[in-house]
Amino acid sequence: MKLTLFAPELFLLVGSLVLFLAGSFGASGRKARAITLAVALGGLVVCISSLHAQGMLFYDTYKVDLFSQMLKLAMTAGFAAVLLFGTELKGVADDVRPEYYLFLTLSTLGLLMLVSSVDLLTVFISLELSSYSLYLLVPMRDDHSGLRIQMESAIKYILFGVVATGVMLFGMSYVFGLTGTTFLAAAVPALHAMQFSPAAVIAVALTMGGFFFKLAVFPFHFWAPDVYQGASNETTAFIASVPKVAAVALLIRIAMMTPSDSHAVVSLLALLSVCSMFYGNLVALVQTDFKRMLGFSGIAHAGYVLLGIVTLRESGYAMAVYYIIGYLAMTVAGFMVACKVSKNGENVSIADLGGLYKRSPLLAFTLAVSMFGMAGIPPFVGFMSKFLLLTEAYNAGLLWLVVLAAINTAISIYYYLSVVRVTYTSEAEDPSLLHVDGATKAVSVILVAIIIALGLLPDTVVKVASEAVKTLL
Amino acid sequence: MDFLILNDLGFPILSVLIFLPLAGGLLMLCIPGDTAAKYWALAVTLATAAISLPLYSHFDASTARYQFGEHLPWIKALDINYTLGIDGISLLLVLMTTLLMPLCVLGSWKYIDKRVKEFMFCLLVMETSMLGVFMALDFVLFYVLWEAMLIPMYLLIAIWGGPRKVYASIKFFLYTLAGSVLLLVAIIGLYVSKGTFSIPALMGQDYSTTFQMLVFLAFFLAFAIKVPMFPFHTWLPAAHVEAPTAGSVILASVLLKMGTYGFLRFCLPITPEATRYFLPYVLWLSIAGILYGGFTALAQKDMKKLIAYSSVGHMGFVTLGIFLLNQRGIEGAILQMINHGITTGALFFCVGMIYERTHSRELAVAAGVGKYMPFYVTYLAFFSLSSLAFPGTNSFVGEFLILAGSFAQNKILSACAIPGAVLAAAYMLRMLQRVIWGGTDNPDQSALTDLNLREIVTLAPLLMFVFWIGLSPEPFMDVMHASVTNLIKQTGLASNGAVTLSSLMLP
């Protein structure tokens, strides 16, 4: 076994151990943050260096390939970005910060493992590792309002998470029962050979359930707005972005079990996609809490991503990967602004963003780029990725789905636009200048650059994603 | 690639034109000081205008092929390319855009007093995307630029606009975006059916009738909203009234032309069968727009609204000309697009100048300035005459060609369009009379100062073009002839004969 293949995960694992020890010996939050930041940035370097690593590990249950490594890089970058701008971590009490950082790192570790898992059991274990860490992060919020919304959302998160896991396990048991194997590589041809019986459809659909939950696809979305609202801003930034990348990766892996002529799975995914888009966008229209709005918009974006998966083709999967990477950058950018605007770590309403252009032109600009990007306006990545997804869906013969997605894009504009409008045209209640530290400035500039560069020059990412998807199984 | 003549000027002139304003804008952000930003923006737009002039002098009017072409691969996965080129249809629009932009900077010199640098930046980004729209020969490139333009325009209205700027800006954004998302679907549909995003390669292809109908409807919705054709025009008066002067000028002069440009570039050559099928509807909608715009303008008390509604009428003439599908009609329409850009742009500048002095756009407030602002009313008079298509001015030539084209096709149609010209005379002369002489309740205008040198310089080039095109339109007409001939050939009308009276009856 070549442990070098496992380097990014190993790096984070050792990092978590260090954090655990540091926490046990009473390290301060500042120290824990420094360690975590070092782990994240070091992990980023390790991920880059192992981008082209390839091989199988742990009795072939764990696959390291371009696909997994590329997504690991994206997720570690997201993790590092959240840490970099979350300097003050205003929403989390001092005494739990070492644990906070520990679980954040563990969750990332679980997500990294998830994208490499090619066996139902490793999938399950990795998923649970990341999920349980996240379940713990949500109630760690130090809420000054006394409403203890974080508890409510944590309980919602856990309960829905457990149900989703149950659904997924049920599906996995079907897969195992039908094929007699837990290896995806062996299950795929076996399921394909079954001419896709109703049992196989149920197996695939239910297995996907766990990842629909992570991605907040309708009707697995209930947790999302509440958790977004209840968790501290930095935690939300993480939950809203990084796990979604892993969820898309796994959805693609599971979708591979379906032959591309399976009408049942296509209709199911298309239906979920349409419901997610309409539900997310329409409910987002009336939100006043910024994070909640992003929560509902996230449900809509989950619907867009499904456009790529519903094609059940490699090119569609590649575009879904491209989409979610772009979404990662835009979401992190959006939440970063929310973290910085929030005074004591409390939630940010859309009205709180008023006059941001005066308080911090850079943050206002980053927010505008993020919002226009999510709305799908060129030249930002949100446009190009939506466009490529729509093209793939059209290519797969799903014209009606493309039209509905296009209509949804138009609906979503309204609420994204109102954020930009408030940022640039209304006046702030508290017109004091925002303190933006160097790290945040750097993250801002990098994110804006990524959002524009990925939008204008998608070729590289699309090419790598297409190559990566080809090596999936 | 036989449709494209690659650029041989020694430098990629079209790319330079597109990216110079953007690069200038980014550089400007690093320059401290508002005044410096203004001068810088003026310099950048003047340089762009200067660079655009060789387009005219080196343009080969004898061919319908796209010239000064550039072709680079962009997104290989879907064979999307960075293809640029201009033909006789886009040449004048490009030149008009580059020539108007320095004037927009000049016209905002005093008008914009807050966040000047950001304003100038928005103007420069606008110029980049507008020029790109007229030059793009790849559908994705076109769409990217077409949509990207919404952001700076939205900001122009939302930040520097009038009291109801929020309402107007959101209405503008939502309307135009809602129109163009289906355009995107149509573009993808064309790609899926023919495997290319190249605009010229998609022209004159064989598509099924149903497919053409659907694509045409998607195109039509996007472009009709942009033009705007009656009854898709409701965003326009709000946006015009609230936008700052430069915003109104850009909206009227360039943005509206993108819609009619879309009809010419996409609807006619790509979906000719559907175009012929929907022809009667579009023509009657144009007539409705002409009459509606005229009557509504007649009732306006706000000068900006008056000109905004007159735009609906004038653009009705343009769409009428385009969908006549004959040489005279289309050439008249293209010329009228330019004329409307010049004249209406100038009229918006004029309203802005009054607004800077009186802080009102009400006709009653501006009444009777003639005695104290002789330069101003002289300009206003000439531009108003141009707007009502007075012989000797530019609009006369355009409108005459369109009406001549419509007479050749169908006398009922032209009989319905002519009242539009009469209405234009009515509302323009009414405005002119009020502004110059006022009425019985004439306010005291003695405090008003006449135009300063900057303002005189801003309007002078526009007046020059009013007379140049009006008295000698050949240099402007000659460049488009080959392209229009080719366009008509592509719609298949040359072989199918002209539009007859019976074909104009609604099926």
mmCIF file of N, CA, C and O in Angstrom, chain A residues 49 153 345 399 469:
data_model
loop_
_atom_site.group_PDB
_atom_site.id
_atom_site.type_symbol
_atom_site.label_atom_id
_atom_site.label_comp_id
_atom_site.label_asym_id
_atom_site.label_seq_id
_atom_site.Cartn_x
_atom_site.Cartn_y
_atom_site.Cartn_z
ATOM 1 N N SER A 49 0.303 18.903 -4.706
ATOM 2 C CA SER A 49 1.405 18.035 -5.124
ATOM 3 C C SER A 49 0.898 16.637 -5.466
ATOM 4 O O SER A 49 1.533 15.931 -6.235
ATOM 5 N N SER A 153 -31.702 24.312 15.368
ATOM 6 C CA SER A 153 -31.214 23.908 14.050
ATOM 7 C C SER A 153 -30.331 22.675 14.145
ATOM 8 O O SER A 153 -30.347 21.839 13.239
ATOM 9 N N GLY A 345 -21.095 38.468 15.521
ATOM 10 C CA GLY A 345 -21.340 37.092 15.131
ATOM 11 C C GLY A 345 -22.813 36.779 14.999
ATOM 12 O O GLY A 345 -23.182 35.637 14.795
ATOM 13 N N LEU A 399 -35.313 19.172 -23.193
ATOM 14 C CA LEU A 399 -35.592 20.578 -23.510
ATOM 15 C C LEU A 399 -36.473 21.234 -22.447
ATOM 16 O O LEU A 399 -36.213 22.360 -22.012
ATOM 17 N N VAL A 469 -13.688 12.624 -14.948
ATOM 18 C CA VAL A 469 -14.917 11.832 -14.912
ATOM 19 C C VAL A 469 -14.743 10.530 -15.695
ATOM 20 O O VAL A 469 -15.318 9.498 -15.358
#
